[in-house]
Tab-separated table of C-alpha atoms in Angstrom:
chain	number	residue	atom	x	y	z
A	350	MET	CA	84.134	102.433	184.506
A	351	SER	CA	85.915	102.162	181.159
A	352	TYR	CA	85.329	100.313	177.918
A	353	LYS	CA	87.674	97.346	177.578
A	354	THR	CA	85.770	95.364	174.947
A	355	VAL	CA	83.793	96.870	172.057
A	356	LEU	CA	81.592	94.529	170.032
A	357	VAL	CA	80.472	95.470	166.522
A	358	HIS	CA	77.990	93.683	164.288
A	359	ALA	CA	79.604	92.486	161.059
A	360	ASP	CA	77.408	91.901	158.010
A	361	LEU	CA	77.284	92.786	154.319
A	362	SER	CA	75.122	95.880	154.720
A	363	PRO	CA	76.294	98.935	152.744
A	364	HIS	CA	76.432	100.717	156.118
A	365	ALA	CA	78.758	98.142	157.679
A	366	PRO	CA	82.048	99.890	156.745
A	367	ALA	CA	80.951	103.116	158.502
A	368	ARG	CA	79.891	101.069	161.508
A	369	PHE	CA	83.280	99.316	161.568
A	370	ARG	CA	85.150	102.625	161.374
A	371	LEU	CA	83.131	104.107	164.236
A	372	ALA	CA	83.708	101.024	166.398
A	373	ALA	CA	87.403	101.059	165.541
A	374	ALA	CA	87.701	104.734	166.495
A	375	LEU	CA	86.038	104.020	169.836
A	376	ALA	CA	88.273	101.025	170.505
A	377	GLN	CA	91.333	103.118	169.734
A	378	SER	CA	90.357	106.084	171.888
A	379	HIS	CA	89.471	103.890	174.869
A	380	GLY	CA	92.274	101.350	174.498
A	381	ALA	CA	89.690	98.606	174.088
A	382	HIS	CA	89.734	95.211	172.393
A	383	LEU	CA	87.505	95.205	169.286
A	384	VAL	CA	85.396	92.176	168.376
A	385	GLY	CA	83.689	91.952	165.002
A	386	ALA	CA	80.926	89.356	165.153
A	387	ALA	CA	79.314	87.923	162.019
A	388	MET	CA	76.375	85.588	162.441
A	389	THR	CA	75.682	82.813	159.955
A	390	GLY	CA	71.933	83.412	160.167
A	391	LEU	CA	71.128	79.875	161.319
A	392	SER	CA	69.833	79.751	164.884
A	393	ARG	CA	72.016	77.946	167.371
A	394	PHE	CA	68.933	75.911	168.293
A	395	VAL	CA	68.823	74.203	164.881
A	396	TYR	CA	71.886	72.007	165.502
A	397	PRO	CA	72.931	72.911	169.047
A	398	ASP	CA	75.112	69.849	169.677
A	399	ASN	CA	76.855	69.204	166.374
A	400	PRO	CA	76.753	71.942	163.721
A	401	SER	CA	78.780	69.681	161.390
A	402	GLU	CA	75.608	67.646	160.866
A	403	LEU	CA	74.469	70.423	158.527
A	404	ALA	CA	76.723	68.966	155.841
A	405	ARG	CA	74.436	65.939	155.623
A	406	THR	CA	71.148	67.837	155.365
A	407	VAL	CA	69.081	69.272	152.504
A	408	ILE	CA	70.004	72.822	153.602
A	409	ALA	CA	73.755	72.208	153.309
A	410	GLY	CA	74.052	74.366	150.181
A	411	TYR	CA	72.088	77.184	151.778
A	412	ALA	CA	74.235	76.949	154.911
A	413	ASP	CA	77.407	77.166	152.814
A	414	THR	CA	76.136	80.395	151.253
A	415	LEU	CA	75.415	81.850	154.696
A	416	TYR	CA	78.866	80.919	155.982
A	417	GLN	CA	80.495	82.467	152.918
A	418	GLY	CA	78.611	85.721	153.476
A	419	ALA	CA	79.597	85.832	157.137
A	420	SER	CA	83.234	85.130	156.255
A	421	GLU	CA	83.209	87.937	153.691
A	422	ALA	CA	81.778	90.333	156.301
A	423	LEU	CA	84.570	89.395	158.701
A	424	ALA	CA	87.214	89.939	156.012
A	425	ARG	CA	85.872	93.463	155.486
A	426	PHE	CA	85.882	94.055	159.242
A	427	GLU	CA	89.493	92.876	159.561
A	428	ALA	CA	90.657	95.112	156.715
A	429	ILE	CA	89.083	98.211	158.263
A	430	ALA	CA	90.244	97.394	161.804
A	431	ARG	CA	93.797	96.886	160.561
A	432	ALA	CA	93.746	100.058	158.445
A	433	SER	CA	92.397	102.029	161.425
A	434	GLY	CA	95.361	100.972	163.533
A	435	VAL	CA	93.364	99.184	166.245
A	436	ALA	CA	95.897	97.549	168.536
A	437	SER	CA	93.754	94.575	169.543
A	438	PHE	CA	90.936	93.089	167.475
A	439	GLU	CA	89.449	89.763	166.474
A	440	PRO	CA	86.893	88.471	163.976
A	441	ARG	CA	84.280	86.128	165.431
A	442	LEU	CA	82.161	83.768	163.323
A	443	VAL	CA	79.021	82.851	165.256
A	444	SER	CA	76.711	79.988	164.317
A	445	ASP	CA	73.494	81.767	165.215
A	446	ASP	CA	70.930	84.247	163.973
A	447	PRO	CA	71.920	87.943	164.300
A	448	GLU	CA	69.553	88.815	167.126
A	449	GLY	CA	70.343	85.777	169.293
A	450	GLY	CA	74.076	85.884	168.640
A	451	LEU	CA	74.465	89.565	169.455
A	452	VAL	CA	72.417	89.321	172.642
A	453	GLN	CA	74.525	86.340	173.760
A	454	LEU	CA	77.834	88.060	173.013
A	455	SER	CA	76.715	91.312	174.653
A	456	ARG	CA	77.361	89.653	178.012
A	457	PHE	CA	81.071	89.766	177.304
A	458	CYS	CA	81.521	93.327	176.060
A	459	ASP	CA	81.201	96.843	177.460
A	460	LEU	CA	79.654	98.491	174.409
A	461	LEU	CA	77.830	97.092	171.381
A	462	VAL	CA	77.873	99.005	168.071
A	463	LEU	CA	75.028	98.521	165.565
A	464	SER	CA	73.628	100.466	162.639
A	465	GLN	CA	70.269	102.152	162.534
A	466	THR	CA	67.839	100.170	160.389
A	467	ASP	CA	67.737	101.514	156.836
A	468	PRO	CA	64.564	100.375	155.025
A	469	ALA	CA	66.144	101.323	151.694
A	470	HIS	CA	68.963	98.792	152.085
A	471	ALA	CA	67.446	95.645	153.501
A	472	VAL	CA	69.886	92.717	153.713
A	473	ALA	CA	68.559	89.256	152.912
A	474	GLY	CA	67.719	87.455	156.138
A	475	ALA	CA	68.192	90.585	158.246
A	476	VAL	CA	65.899	91.357	161.158
A	477	ARG	CA	63.933	94.554	160.515
A	478	ASP	CA	64.016	95.661	164.164
A	479	LEU	CA	67.458	94.326	165.077
A	480	PRO	CA	68.579	97.459	167.010
A	481	GLU	CA	65.545	97.496	169.295
A	482	TYR	CA	65.579	93.697	169.700
A	483	VAL	CA	69.213	93.767	170.810
A	484	MET	CA	68.718	96.818	173.035
A	485	LEU	CA	65.824	95.135	174.841
A	486	GLY	CA	67.669	91.831	175.229
A	487	ALA	CA	71.257	92.897	175.808
A	488	VAL	CA	72.769	93.634	179.184
A	489	ARG	CA	75.131	96.281	177.779
A	490	PRO	CA	74.576	99.670	176.141
A	491	VAL	CA	73.972	99.821	172.404
A	492	LEU	CA	75.548	102.557	170.297
A	493	LEU	CA	73.538	103.108	167.151
A	494	ALA	CA	75.333	104.479	164.081
A	495	PRO	CA	72.950	106.486	161.836
A	496	HIS	CA	72.540	105.372	158.245
A	497	ALA	CA	72.234	108.924	156.877
A	498	ARG	CA	75.890	109.822	157.353
A	499	ASP	CA	79.254	108.439	158.411
A	500	CYS	CA	80.466	109.404	161.879
A	501	ALA	CA	84.180	109.329	162.574
A	502	GLY	CA	83.656	109.644	166.334
A	503	VAL	CA	81.365	110.799	169.111
A	504	ASP	CA	83.645	113.160	171.038
A	505	GLY	CA	81.946	116.444	170.124
A	506	CYS	CA	78.856	117.738	171.911
A	507	ALA	CA	76.851	115.073	173.778
A	508	VAL	CA	73.149	115.639	174.465
A	509	VAL	CA	71.893	113.563	177.401
A	510	ALA	CA	68.147	113.010	177.726
A	511	TRP	CA	66.820	112.915	181.300
A	512	ASN	CA	63.304	111.967	182.378
A	513	GLY	CA	63.989	110.489	185.805
A	514	SER	CA	63.503	106.888	184.664
A	515	PRO	CA	65.673	103.876	185.545
A	516	GLU	CA	66.413	103.494	181.828
A	517	ALA	CA	67.728	107.059	181.578
A	518	THR	CA	69.831	106.506	184.692
A	519	ARG	CA	71.385	103.337	183.260
A	520	ALA	CA	72.071	105.035	179.931
A	521	ILE	CA	73.953	107.910	181.557
A	522	ASP	CA	75.924	105.502	183.738
A	523	HIS	CA	76.852	103.382	180.712
A	524	ALA	CA	77.829	106.482	178.752
A	525	LEU	CA	80.258	107.896	181.331
A	526	PRO	CA	83.419	106.927	179.377
A	527	LEU	CA	82.033	108.758	176.320
A	528	LEU	CA	80.840	111.763	178.288
A	529	ARG	CA	84.309	112.217	179.821
A	530	CYS	CA	85.685	112.577	176.285
A	531	ALA	CA	82.940	114.890	175.032
A	532	ALA	CA	83.797	118.467	174.167
A	533	GLN	CA	80.513	119.573	175.750
A	534	VAL	CA	77.726	117.813	177.671
A	535	VAL	CA	74.133	119.098	177.643
A	536	VAL	CA	71.575	117.511	179.976
A	537	ALA	CA	68.165	117.917	178.368
A	538	SER	CA	64.866	117.620	180.234
A	539	PHE	CA	61.645	117.951	178.237
A	540	ASP	CA	58.372	118.811	179.987
A	541	GLU	CA	55.528	117.372	177.897
A	542	ASP	CA	52.655	117.810	180.364
A	543	GLY	CA	53.587	121.060	182.136
A	544	SER	CA	54.196	119.320	185.472
A	545	GLY	CA	57.923	120.070	185.705
A	546	ARG	CA	58.217	116.964	187.866
A	547	HIS	CA	61.821	116.199	186.888
A	548	SER	CA	63.222	119.667	187.585
A	549	ALA	CA	63.939	118.959	191.250
A	550	GLN	CA	66.210	116.032	190.280
A	551	LEU	CA	68.412	117.981	187.919
A	552	PRO	CA	70.771	119.611	190.486
A	553	ASP	CA	71.534	116.169	191.930
A	554	LEU	CA	72.198	114.780	188.450
A	555	LEU	CA	74.562	117.631	187.573
A	556	SER	CA	76.387	117.201	190.886
A	557	TRP	CA	76.736	113.455	190.320
A	558	LEU	CA	78.159	114.043	186.851
A	559	GLY	CA	80.519	116.649	188.296
A	560	ARG	CA	81.915	114.121	190.746
A	561	HIS	CA	82.727	111.968	187.719
A	562	GLY	CA	84.662	114.856	186.209
A	563	ILE	CA	81.909	115.879	183.789
A	564	GLU	CA	80.764	119.493	183.738
A	565	ALA	CA	77.309	119.590	182.150
A	566	GLU	CA	75.078	122.373	180.906
A	567	LEU	CA	71.352	122.197	181.659
A	568	HIS	CA	68.627	122.560	179.036
A	569	GLU	CA	64.990	122.528	180.199
A	570	GLN	CA	62.238	122.853	177.633
A	571	LYS	CA	58.475	122.615	177.487
A	572	THR	CA	57.273	120.800	174.387
A	573	ALA	CA	53.969	119.747	172.895
A	574	ASP	CA	55.580	117.863	169.994
A	575	GLY	CA	56.943	114.941	172.001
A	576	ALA	CA	60.281	114.442	173.718
A	577	GLY	CA	61.732	112.472	170.804
A	578	SER	CA	61.201	115.251	168.269
A	579	ALA	CA	62.418	117.888	170.727
A	580	LEU	CA	65.540	115.830	171.425
A	581	LEU	CA	66.341	115.490	167.729
A	582	SER	CA	65.849	119.238	167.209
A	583	LEU	CA	68.142	120.076	170.114
A	584	ALA	CA	70.796	117.661	168.849
A	585	GLN	CA	70.661	119.336	165.440
A	586	GLN	CA	70.864	122.838	166.938
A	587	ARG	CA	73.907	121.887	169.021
A	588	ARG	CA	75.479	119.892	166.171
A	589	ALA	CA	75.691	117.030	168.601
A	590	ALA	CA	78.054	114.119	167.994
A	591	LEU	CA	76.176	111.888	170.445
A	592	ILE	CA	72.741	111.436	172.000
A	593	VAL	CA	72.406	109.472	175.250
A	594	MET	CA	69.002	108.199	176.314
A	595	GLY	CA	67.119	105.378	177.995
A	596	GLY	CA	65.209	103.066	175.694
A	597	TYR	CA	61.522	102.199	176.140
A	598	GLY	CA	60.625	103.898	179.389
A	599	HIS	CA	57.035	102.978	178.462
A	600	THR	CA	56.163	99.437	177.483
A	601	ARG	CA	57.129	98.500	173.951
A	602	PHE	CA	53.441	97.901	173.155
A	603	HIS	CA	52.603	101.423	174.327
A	604	GLU	CA	55.245	102.925	172.048
A	605	LEU	CA	54.249	100.748	169.088
A	606	MET	CA	50.632	101.823	169.402
A	607	LEU	CA	50.985	105.436	170.497
A	608	GLY	CA	54.501	106.337	169.497
A	609	GLY	CA	57.226	107.483	171.846
A	610	ALA	CA	60.700	108.948	172.118
A	611	THR	CA	62.486	105.635	171.571
A	612	ARG	CA	60.786	104.835	168.286
A	613	THR	CA	61.166	108.436	167.089
A	614	ILE	CA	64.908	108.339	167.712
A	615	LEU	CA	65.391	104.826	166.281
A	616	THR	CA	63.616	105.864	163.103
A	617	HIS	CA	64.748	109.440	162.505
A	618	THR	CA	68.101	110.074	164.190
A	619	THR	CA	71.019	111.324	162.110
A	620	THR	CA	73.261	111.414	165.202
A	621	PRO	CA	74.864	108.401	166.920
A	622	VAL	CA	72.745	107.327	169.880
A	623	LEU	CA	73.730	105.380	172.974
A	624	MET	CA	70.703	103.585	174.406
A	625	SER	CA	70.193	101.368	177.443
A	626	HIS	CA	67.036	99.650	178.568
């Protein structure tokens, strides 16, 4: 597997330029086509057959403002993609809301790049939980760029979270092109209940990674603070450039009510995270 199409969300967020640069770096290193998608903010279900009818409605002025904002976001994307030397890229204006448009377009990419939600810089009309909405609805992996710092790439140390779940398995599979480029790969297994039930799977996982040309180091740890917090601490200790993990191994309701690794990482990570559900 290799990445041939990288899709990045284009908007007017102050974090968008860093997101564009990260996506451009990935497209360059993997020889992929880069698509910058800006959504107008109007759902495709409003005027599904003839969007031009908007010009004759009472919201025409509002729609013009939304289209202008999306066009400005795409101009910024194009400037950064061109300056980064990406060989193949395109701006895409999508008549849809951000969540619906990104989920739809995810079907035609190999990797989707978003920014972590930053409560301090809310964009008008933005969806508060856009990263988790897209992750749960998309059929491709989501790479989340942290808002706390700019990340030029993800080819340093990669910390891979393993808990035996289908979500973790999909995340590792989707991350293979990144793991092959990583300077170091650490497979982390956190034992929260003292059962050690995932330990027996780890030799098979390391062997499978080895057959893909990835030599991984094993890190097993007992923790009473939760796997999410332990994962963030390990990533900080290793100065990781990438975290790989499955998203929402429990139900979303369970994690909303009781907390969980996914929500901890979505909220507090300062390291790029590749997630798959």
